[in-house]
Amino acid sequence: MSTIAANISTLEQRIRTAALVAHRDPASVGLLAVSKTKPASDLREAHADGLRDFGENYLQEALSKQVELADLPLCWHFIGPIQSNKTRAIAENFSWVHSVDRLKIAQRLSEQRPEGLEPLNLCIQVNVSGEASKSGCTPQDLPQLAAAVMALPRVKLRGLMAIPEPTEDPAAQAAAFATVRTLQESLNLELDTLSMGMSHDLEAAIAQGATWVRIGTALFGARDYGQP
Ligand SMILES: *Cc1c(COP(=O)(O)O)cnc(C)c1O
């Protein structure tokens, strides 16, 4: 078995075990393959091993992989920080955006989503680690932002995304993910998605209701960003 195939099998087992421990259906947790910095050949292999959803952080890199992999029926998720001059290409070339953190970006995505495509699925990224993270809207701003995004015509608000401060402490992991879940519940909207949990903390995220775990390192191996 190849390394990627073996990693997928290990991850599927981790997800299944975590879901069963939490009395959840393992099928309710999606595995989003985070493929930033990885070559198209790695994604092709992961697809051959059964994966369909891929998350990318950098627009140009994602677009060139989309061209290389145009023969495959992949579902593309944008998960990185978004500058407003990038929204058109994102609206045209992705099915999901997990990293919306301000209204202006959501408005542009809605305006620029082509009519012939399904509404763009959005998650609002929320910052649950305070000063430790600069990305994401604050919990205070979330209700107003969520209500405004719900009203936009060409996007569909699906839920929340978070990247809590990394920690190996299971209690701290659980507390951060529980905060995201509680924030989602307190919105009282019909949302079905919690995008949270990465290679090192997917079990804690699944215990708190994650529906997408975003996995890079445990799937494709360590990333090499090259020399600065
Ligand atoms: C890189 C990245 C991941 C994957 O992290 P790993 O620890 O490698 O699993 C998940 N989510 C986002 C937003 C990322 O940028």
PDB file of C-alpha atoms and ligand atoms in Angstrom:
ATOM      1  CA  MET A   1       0.000   0.000   0.000  1.00  0.00           C
ATOM      2  CA  SER A   2       1.248   3.526  -0.746  1.00  0.00           C
ATOM      3  CA  THR A   3       1.864   5.969   2.084  1.00  0.00           C
ATOM      4  CA  ILE A   4      -1.150   8.074   1.144  1.00  0.00           C
ATOM      5  CA  ALA A   5      -3.428   5.017   0.967  1.00  0.00           C
ATOM      6  CA  ALA A   6      -2.141   3.828   4.351  1.00  0.00           C
ATOM      7  CA  ASN A   7      -2.626   7.301   5.845  1.00  0.00           C
ATOM      8  CA  ILE A   8      -6.198   7.477   4.558  1.00  0.00           C
ATOM      9  CA  SER A   9      -6.964   4.120   6.060  1.00  0.00           C
ATOM     10  CA  THR A  10      -5.503   5.192   9.436  1.00  0.00           C
ATOM     11  CA  LEU A  11      -7.453   8.464   9.315  1.00  0.00           C
ATOM     12  CA  GLU A  12     -10.713   6.759   8.435  1.00  0.00           C
ATOM     13  CA  GLN A  13     -10.200   4.506  11.440  1.00  0.00           C
ATOM     14  CA  ARG A  14      -9.463   7.499  13.719  1.00  0.00           C
ATOM     15  CA  ILE A  15     -12.566   9.304  12.468  1.00  0.00           C
ATOM     16  CA  ARG A  16     -14.725   6.214  12.866  1.00  0.00           C
ATOM     17  CA  THR A  17     -13.514   5.526  16.400  1.00  0.00           C
ATOM     18  CA  ALA A  18     -13.941   9.166  17.465  1.00  0.00           C
ATOM     19  CA  ALA A  19     -17.449   9.284  16.019  1.00  0.00           C
ATOM     20  CA  LEU A  20     -18.503   6.058  17.722  1.00  0.00           C
ATOM     21  CA  VAL A  21     -17.088   7.234  21.075  1.00  0.00           C
ATOM     22  CA  ALA A  22     -19.212  10.376  20.662  1.00  0.00           C
ATOM     23  CA  HIS A  23     -22.314   8.309  19.716  1.00  0.00           C
ATOM     24  CA  ARG A  24     -22.273   9.833  16.252  1.00  0.00           C
ATOM     25  CA  ASP A  25     -22.649   8.284  12.823  1.00  0.00           C
ATOM     26  CA  PRO A  26     -19.143   8.103  11.299  1.00  0.00           C
ATOM     27  CA  ALA A  27     -20.699   9.083   7.952  1.00  0.00           C
ATOM     28  CA  SER A  28     -21.622  12.477   9.456  1.00  0.00           C
ATOM     29  CA  VAL A  29     -17.924  13.450   9.580  1.00  0.00           C
ATOM     30  CA  GLY A  30     -16.338  14.389   6.255  1.00  0.00           C
ATOM     31  CA  LEU A  31     -12.635  14.095   5.579  1.00  0.00           C
ATOM     32  CA  LEU A  32     -11.418  17.254   3.838  1.00  0.00           C
ATOM     33  CA  ALA A  33      -7.975  16.629   2.361  1.00  0.00           C
ATOM     34  CA  VAL A  34      -5.862  19.764   2.878  1.00  0.00           C
ATOM     35  CA  SER A  35      -3.482  19.710  -0.058  1.00  0.00           C
ATOM     36  CA  LYS A  36      -1.646  23.060   0.132  1.00  0.00           C
ATOM     37  CA  THR A  37       1.982  22.806  -1.059  1.00  0.00           C
ATOM     38  CA  LYS A  38       1.362  19.247  -2.310  1.00  0.00           C
ATOM     39  CA  PRO A  39       1.671  18.328  -6.001  1.00  0.00           C
ATOM     40  CA  ALA A  40      -1.363  17.454  -8.126  1.00  0.00           C
ATOM     41  CA  SER A  41      -0.078  13.868  -8.297  1.00  0.00           C
ATOM     42  CA  ASP A  42      -0.698  13.499  -4.538  1.00  0.00           C
ATOM     43  CA  LEU A  43      -4.284  14.670  -4.945  1.00  0.00           C
ATOM     44  CA  ARG A  44      -4.784  12.316  -7.870  1.00  0.00           C
ATOM     45  CA  GLU A  45      -3.611   9.460  -5.697  1.00  0.00           C
ATOM     46  CA  ALA A  46      -5.849  10.467  -2.779  1.00  0.00           C
ATOM     47  CA  HIS A  47      -8.779  10.585  -5.189  1.00  0.00           C
ATOM     48  CA  ALA A  48      -7.927   7.088  -6.423  1.00  0.00           C
ATOM     49  CA  ASP A  49      -8.019   6.021  -2.767  1.00  0.00           C
ATOM     50  CA  GLY A  50     -11.555   7.378  -2.394  1.00  0.00           C
ATOM     51  CA  LEU A  51     -11.256  11.066  -1.439  1.00  0.00           C
ATOM     52  CA  ARG A  52     -13.203  13.718  -3.290  1.00  0.00           C
ATOM     53  CA  ASP A  53     -13.024  16.914  -1.206  1.00  0.00           C
ATOM     54  CA  PHE A  54      -9.845  18.975  -1.285  1.00  0.00           C
ATOM     55  CA  GLY A  55      -9.021  22.138   0.658  1.00  0.00           C
ATOM     56  CA  GLU A  56      -6.564  24.720  -0.621  1.00  0.00           C
ATOM     57  CA  ASN A  57      -5.228  27.922   0.971  1.00  0.00           C
ATOM     58  CA  TYR A  58      -3.497  29.714  -1.892  1.00  0.00           C
ATOM     59  CA  LEU A  59      -5.532  30.734  -4.920  1.00  0.00           C
ATOM     60  CA  GLN A  60      -2.938  30.514  -7.707  1.00  0.00           C
ATOM     61  CA  GLU A  61      -1.686  27.158  -6.478  1.00  0.00           C
ATOM     62  CA  ALA A  62      -5.253  25.844  -6.285  1.00  0.00           C
ATOM     63  CA  LEU A  63      -6.187  27.066  -9.760  1.00  0.00           C
ATOM     64  CA  SER A  64      -3.214  25.385 -11.385  1.00  0.00           C
ATOM     65  CA  LYS A  65      -4.010  22.082  -9.644  1.00  0.00           C
ATOM     66  CA  GLN A  66      -7.627  22.405 -10.785  1.00  0.00           C
ATOM     67  CA  VAL A  67      -6.400  22.627 -14.377  1.00  0.00           C
ATOM     68  CA  GLU A  68      -4.124  19.596 -13.936  1.00  0.00           C
ATOM     69  CA  LEU A  69      -6.924  17.569 -12.334  1.00  0.00           C
ATOM     70  CA  ALA A  70      -9.801  18.746 -14.536  1.00  0.00           C
ATOM     71  CA  ASP A  71     -10.477  15.140 -15.593  1.00  0.00           C
ATOM     72  CA  LEU A  72     -11.470  14.179 -12.009  1.00  0.00           C
ATOM     73  CA  PRO A  73     -14.827  14.945 -10.323  1.00  0.00           C
ATOM     74  CA  LEU A  74     -13.308  16.752  -7.339  1.00  0.00           C
ATOM     75  CA  CYS A  75     -15.011  19.135  -4.915  1.00  0.00           C
ATOM     76  CA  TRP A  76     -12.851  22.163  -4.111  1.00  0.00           C
ATOM     77  CA  HIS A  77     -12.886  24.058  -0.807  1.00  0.00           C
ATOM     78  CA  PHE A  78     -11.105  27.358  -0.228  1.00  0.00           C
ATOM     79  CA  ILE A  79      -9.822  27.470   3.368  1.00  0.00           C
ATOM     80  CA  GLY A  80      -7.221  30.276   3.423  1.00  0.00           C
ATOM     81  CA  PRO A  81      -7.330  33.997   4.173  1.00  0.00           C
ATOM     82  CA  ILE A  82      -9.197  35.919   1.438  1.00  0.00           C
ATOM     83  CA  GLN A  83      -8.199  39.247  -0.083  1.00  0.00           C
ATOM     84  CA  SER A  84     -11.037  41.067  -1.816  1.00  0.00           C
ATOM     85  CA  ASN A  85      -9.284  41.070  -5.204  1.00  0.00           C
ATOM     86  CA  LYS A  86      -9.378  37.239  -5.134  1.00  0.00           C
ATOM     87  CA  THR A  87     -13.101  36.771  -4.570  1.00  0.00           C
ATOM     88  CA  ARG A  88     -14.106  36.502  -8.238  1.00  0.00           C
ATOM     89  CA  ALA A  89     -11.786  33.577  -8.966  1.00  0.00           C
ATOM     90  CA  ILE A  90     -12.868  31.907  -5.723  1.00  0.00           C
ATOM     91  CA  ALA A  91     -16.574  32.396  -6.512  1.00  0.00           C
ATOM     92  CA  GLU A  92     -16.047  30.903  -9.969  1.00  0.00           C
ATOM     93  CA  ASN A  93     -13.868  27.901  -9.103  1.00  0.00           C
ATOM     94  CA  PHE A  94     -14.824  26.501  -5.682  1.00  0.00           C
ATOM     95  CA  SER A  95     -17.845  24.766  -4.143  1.00  0.00           C
ATOM     96  CA  TRP A  96     -17.110  25.787  -0.553  1.00  0.00           C
ATOM     97  CA  VAL A  97     -15.373  28.653   1.232  1.00  0.00           C
ATOM     98  CA  HIS A  98     -14.578  27.973   4.906  1.00  0.00           C
ATOM     99  CA  SER A  99     -12.758  31.205   5.742  1.00  0.00           C
ATOM    100  CA  VAL A 100     -15.264  34.057   5.438  1.00  0.00           C
ATOM    101  CA  ASP A 101     -14.611  36.508   8.255  1.00  0.00           C
ATOM    102  CA  ARG A 102     -16.172  39.768   7.094  1.00  0.00           C
ATOM    103  CA  LEU A 103     -19.301  40.863   5.273  1.00  0.00           C
ATOM    104  CA  LYS A 104     -17.533  42.563   2.381  1.00  0.00           C
ATOM    105  CA  ILE A 105     -15.998  39.234   1.324  1.00  0.00           C
ATOM    106  CA  ALA A 106     -19.328  37.392   1.551  1.00  0.00           C
ATOM    107  CA  GLN A 107     -21.068  40.138  -0.452  1.00  0.00           C
ATOM    108  CA  ARG A 108     -18.471  39.976  -3.209  1.00  0.00           C
ATOM    109  CA  LEU A 109     -18.628  36.149  -3.323  1.00  0.00           C
ATOM    110  CA  SER A 110     -22.417  36.344  -3.649  1.00  0.00           C
ATOM    111  CA  GLU A 111     -22.290  38.995  -6.381  1.00  0.00           C
ATOM    112  CA  GLN A 112     -19.596  37.146  -8.297  1.00  0.00           C
ATOM    113  CA  ARG A 113     -20.957  33.604  -8.041  1.00  0.00           C
ATOM    114  CA  PRO A 114     -21.899  32.619 -11.613  1.00  0.00           C
ATOM    115  CA  GLU A 115     -25.639  32.114 -12.190  1.00  0.00           C
ATOM    116  CA  GLY A 116     -25.129  28.675 -13.738  1.00  0.00           C
ATOM    117  CA  LEU A 117     -23.551  27.243 -10.566  1.00  0.00           C
ATOM    118  CA  GLU A 118     -25.147  26.114  -7.311  1.00  0.00           C
ATOM    119  CA  PRO A 119     -24.998  28.705  -4.511  1.00  0.00           C
ATOM    120  CA  LEU A 120     -21.529  28.810  -2.971  1.00  0.00           C
ATOM    121  CA  ASN A 121     -21.398  27.027   0.402  1.00  0.00           C
ATOM    122  CA  LEU A 122     -19.914  29.259   3.098  1.00  0.00           C
ATOM    123  CA  CYS A 123     -18.634  28.879   6.619  1.00  0.00           C
ATOM    124  CA  ILE A 124     -17.862  31.852   8.808  1.00  0.00           C
ATOM    125  CA  GLN A 125     -14.451  31.537  10.426  1.00  0.00           C
ATOM    126  CA  VAL A 126     -14.680  32.480  14.076  1.00  0.00           C
ATOM    127  CA  ASN A 127     -11.732  33.356  16.267  1.00  0.00           C
ATOM    128  CA  VAL A 128     -12.083  31.464  19.539  1.00  0.00           C
ATOM    129  CA  SER A 129      -8.498  32.009  20.683  1.00  0.00           C
ATOM    130  CA  GLY A 130      -8.594  35.793  21.158  1.00  0.00           C
ATOM    131  CA  GLU A 131      -5.253  37.511  20.730  1.00  0.00           C
ATOM    132  CA  ALA A 132      -3.558  34.260  19.725  1.00  0.00           C
ATOM    133  CA  SER A 133      -5.157  34.315  16.267  1.00  0.00           C
ATOM    134  CA  LYS A 134      -5.788  37.213  13.946  1.00  0.00           C
ATOM    135  CA  SER A 135      -8.020  35.394  11.474  1.00  0.00           C
ATOM    136  CA  GLY A 136     -11.720  35.016  12.009  1.00  0.00           C
ATOM    137  CA  CYS A 137     -14.524  37.222  13.225  1.00  0.00           C
ATOM    138  CA  THR A 138     -14.929  37.761  16.950  1.00  0.00           C
ATOM    139  CA  PRO A 139     -17.665  35.899  18.830  1.00  0.00           C
ATOM    140  CA  GLN A 140     -19.198  39.329  19.516  1.00  0.00           C
ATOM    141  CA  ASP A 141     -19.493  40.161  15.811  1.00  0.00           C
ATOM    142  CA  LEU A 142     -20.693  36.714  14.771  1.00  0.00           C
ATOM    143  CA  PRO A 143     -24.509  37.063  15.165  1.00  0.00           C
ATOM    144  CA  GLN A 144     -24.694  40.188  13.031  1.00  0.00           C
ATOM    145  CA  LEU A 145     -22.344  38.805  10.378  1.00  0.00           C
ATOM    146  CA  ALA A 146     -24.231  35.492  10.206  1.00  0.00           C
ATOM    147  CA  ALA A 147     -27.584  37.259   9.800  1.00  0.00           C
ATOM    148  CA  ALA A 148     -26.198  39.434   7.001  1.00  0.00           C
ATOM    149  CA  VAL A 149     -24.615  36.478   5.186  1.00  0.00           C
ATOM    150  CA  MET A 150     -27.890  34.515   5.434  1.00  0.00           C
ATOM    151  CA  ALA A 151     -29.605  37.271   3.469  1.00  0.00           C
ATOM    152  CA  LEU A 152     -27.225  37.079   0.482  1.00  0.00           C
ATOM    153  CA  PRO A 153     -28.728  35.381  -2.595  1.00  0.00           C
ATOM    154  CA  ARG A 154     -25.898  33.443  -4.270  1.00  0.00           C
ATOM    155  CA  VAL A 155     -24.234  31.963  -1.207  1.00  0.00           C
ATOM    156  CA  LYS A 156     -25.502  29.501   1.379  1.00  0.00           C
ATOM    157  CA  LEU A 157     -24.336  29.828   4.949  1.00  0.00           C
ATOM    158  CA  ARG A 158     -23.650  26.269   6.156  1.00  0.00           C
ATOM    159  CA  GLY A 159     -21.942  26.845   9.516  1.00  0.00           C
ATOM    160  CA  LEU A 160     -18.774  27.847  11.313  1.00  0.00           C
ATOM    161  CA  MET A 161     -15.085  27.141  10.888  1.00  0.00           C
ATOM    162  CA  ALA A 162     -12.388  27.551  13.527  1.00  0.00           C
ATOM    163  CA  ILE A 163      -8.669  27.024  13.961  1.00  0.00           C
ATOM    164  CA  PRO A 164      -8.114  27.097  17.726  1.00  0.00           C
ATOM    165  CA  GLU A 165      -4.670  27.818  19.084  1.00  0.00           C
ATOM    166  CA  PRO A 166      -2.679  24.551  18.794  1.00  0.00           C
ATOM    167  CA  THR A 167      -2.405  22.654  22.050  1.00  0.00           C
ATOM    168  CA  GLU A 168      -1.728  19.051  23.049  1.00  0.00           C
ATOM    169  CA  ASP A 169      -3.950  19.412  26.128  1.00  0.00           C
ATOM    170  CA  PRO A 170      -7.155  17.440  25.443  1.00  0.00           C
ATOM    171  CA  ALA A 171      -9.173  19.538  27.911  1.00  0.00           C
ATOM    172  CA  ALA A 172      -8.125  22.770  26.185  1.00  0.00           C
ATOM    173  CA  GLN A 173      -8.893  21.266  22.764  1.00  0.00           C
ATOM    174  CA  ALA A 174     -12.342  20.197  23.972  1.00  0.00           C
ATOM    175  CA  ALA A 175     -13.052  23.621  25.476  1.00  0.00           C
ATOM    176  CA  ALA A 176     -12.189  25.480  22.273  1.00  0.00           C
ATOM    177  CA  PHE A 177     -14.295  23.214  20.055  1.00  0.00           C
ATOM    178  CA  ALA A 178     -17.178  23.321  22.546  1.00  0.00           C
ATOM    179  CA  THR A 179     -17.068  27.118  22.283  1.00  0.00           C
ATOM    180  CA  VAL A 180     -17.488  26.878  18.511  1.00  0.00           C
ATOM    181  CA  ARG A 181     -20.400  24.484  18.859  1.00  0.00           C
ATOM    182  CA  THR A 182     -22.077  26.682  21.463  1.00  0.00           C
ATOM    183  CA  LEU A 183     -21.644  29.773  19.290  1.00  0.00           C
ATOM    184  CA  GLN A 184     -23.228  27.913  16.378  1.00  0.00           C
ATOM    185  CA  GLU A 185     -26.170  26.782  18.532  1.00  0.00           C
ATOM    186  CA  SER A 186     -26.723  30.261  19.929  1.00  0.00           C
ATOM    187  CA  LEU A 187     -27.179  31.647  16.405  1.00  0.00           C
ATOM    188  CA  ASN A 188     -30.426  29.674  16.144  1.00  0.00           C
ATOM    189  CA  LEU A 189     -30.114  29.361  12.387  1.00  0.00           C
ATOM    190  CA  GLU A 190     -30.524  26.210  10.350  1.00  0.00           C
ATOM    191  CA  LEU A 191     -26.842  25.353  10.009  1.00  0.00           C
ATOM    192  CA  ASP A 192     -25.475  21.856   9.436  1.00  0.00           C
ATOM    193  CA  THR A 193     -21.712  22.321   9.294  1.00  0.00           C
ATOM    194  CA  LEU A 194     -18.885  22.632  11.812  1.00  0.00           C
ATOM    195  CA  SER A 195     -15.499  22.756  10.074  1.00  0.00           C
ATOM    196  CA  MET A 196     -13.021  22.065  12.847  1.00  0.00           C
ATOM    197  CA  GLY A 197     -10.287  19.620  13.752  1.00  0.00           C
ATOM    198  CA  MET A 198      -6.925  19.060  12.054  1.00  0.00           C
ATOM    199  CA  SER A 199      -4.317  16.292  12.128  1.00  0.00           C
ATOM    200  CA  HIS A 200      -3.494  16.620  15.836  1.00  0.00           C
ATOM    201  CA  ASP A 201      -6.930  17.336  17.310  1.00  0.00           C
ATOM    202  CA  LEU A 202      -9.554  15.689  15.119  1.00  0.00           C
ATOM    203  CA  GLU A 203     -10.787  13.432  17.957  1.00  0.00           C
ATOM    204  CA  ALA A 204     -11.589  16.404  20.209  1.00  0.00           C
ATOM    205  CA  ALA A 205     -13.317  18.180  17.312  1.00  0.00           C
ATOM    206  CA  ILE A 206     -15.460  15.171  16.431  1.00  0.00           C
ATOM    207  CA  ALA A 207     -16.468  14.824  20.085  1.00  0.00           C
ATOM    208  CA  GLN A 208     -17.801  18.399  19.870  1.00  0.00           C
ATOM    209  CA  GLY A 209     -19.703  17.916  16.622  1.00  0.00           C
ATOM    210  CA  ALA A 210     -17.264  18.519  13.745  1.00  0.00           C
ATOM    211  CA  THR A 211     -18.762  17.665  10.342  1.00  0.00           C
ATOM    212  CA  TRP A 212     -15.606  18.466   8.331  1.00  0.00           C
ATOM    213  CA  VAL A 213     -12.184  17.651   9.689  1.00  0.00           C
ATOM    214  CA  ARG A 214      -9.480  19.393   7.641  1.00  0.00           C
ATOM    215  CA  ILE A 215      -6.465  17.112   7.436  1.00  0.00           C
ATOM    216  CA  GLY A 216      -3.128  17.874   5.827  1.00  0.00           C
ATOM    217  CA  THR A 217      -0.070  16.471   7.593  1.00  0.00           C
ATOM    218  CA  ALA A 218      -1.590  13.152   8.693  1.00  0.00           C
ATOM    219  CA  LEU A 219      -2.656  12.499   5.107  1.00  0.00           C
ATOM    220  CA  PHE A 220       0.080  13.854   2.840  1.00  0.00           C
ATOM    221  CA  GLY A 221       2.998  14.106   5.287  1.00  0.00           C
ATOM    222  CA  ALA A 222       4.813  17.204   6.541  1.00  0.00           C
ATOM    223  CA  ARG A 223       4.703  20.300   4.342  1.00  0.00           C
ATOM    224  CA  ASP A 224       7.836  21.829   2.858  1.00  0.00           C
ATOM    225  CA  TYR A 225       7.385  25.540   2.292  1.00  0.00           C
ATOM    226  CA  GLY A 226      10.853  25.840   0.751  1.00  0.00           C
ATOM    227  CA  GLN A 227      13.423  28.487   1.571  1.00  0.00           C
ATOM    228  CA  PRO A 228      12.038  31.953   2.370  1.00  0.00           C
TER     229      PRO A 228
HETATM  230  C1  LIG B   1      -2.984  23.695   6.730  1.00  0.00           C
HETATM  231  C2  LIG B   1      -4.378  23.732   7.267  1.00  0.00           C
HETATM  232  C3  LIG B   1      -5.008  22.590   7.794  1.00  0.00           C
HETATM  233  C4  LIG B   1      -4.326  21.234   7.917  1.00  0.00           C
HETATM  234  O1  LIG B   1      -3.498  21.197   9.028  1.00  0.00           O
HETATM  235  P1  LIG B   1      -2.719  19.838   9.444  1.00  0.00           P
HETATM  236  O2  LIG B   1      -2.284  20.120  10.830  1.00  0.00           O
HETATM  237  O3  LIG B   1      -1.588  19.695   8.486  1.00  0.00           O
HETATM  238  O4  LIG B   1      -3.681  18.722   9.365  1.00  0.00           O
HETATM  239  C5  LIG B   1      -6.330  22.695   8.194  1.00  0.00           C
HETATM  240  N1  LIG B   1      -7.000  23.851   8.118  1.00  0.00           N
HETATM  241  C6  LIG B   1      -6.449  24.973   7.620  1.00  0.00           C
HETATM  242  C7  LIG B   1      -7.241  26.212   7.551  1.00  0.00           C
HETATM  243  C8  LIG B   1      -5.123  24.953   7.196  1.00  0.00           C
HETATM  244  O5  LIG B   1      -4.577  26.084   6.722  1.00  0.00           O
END
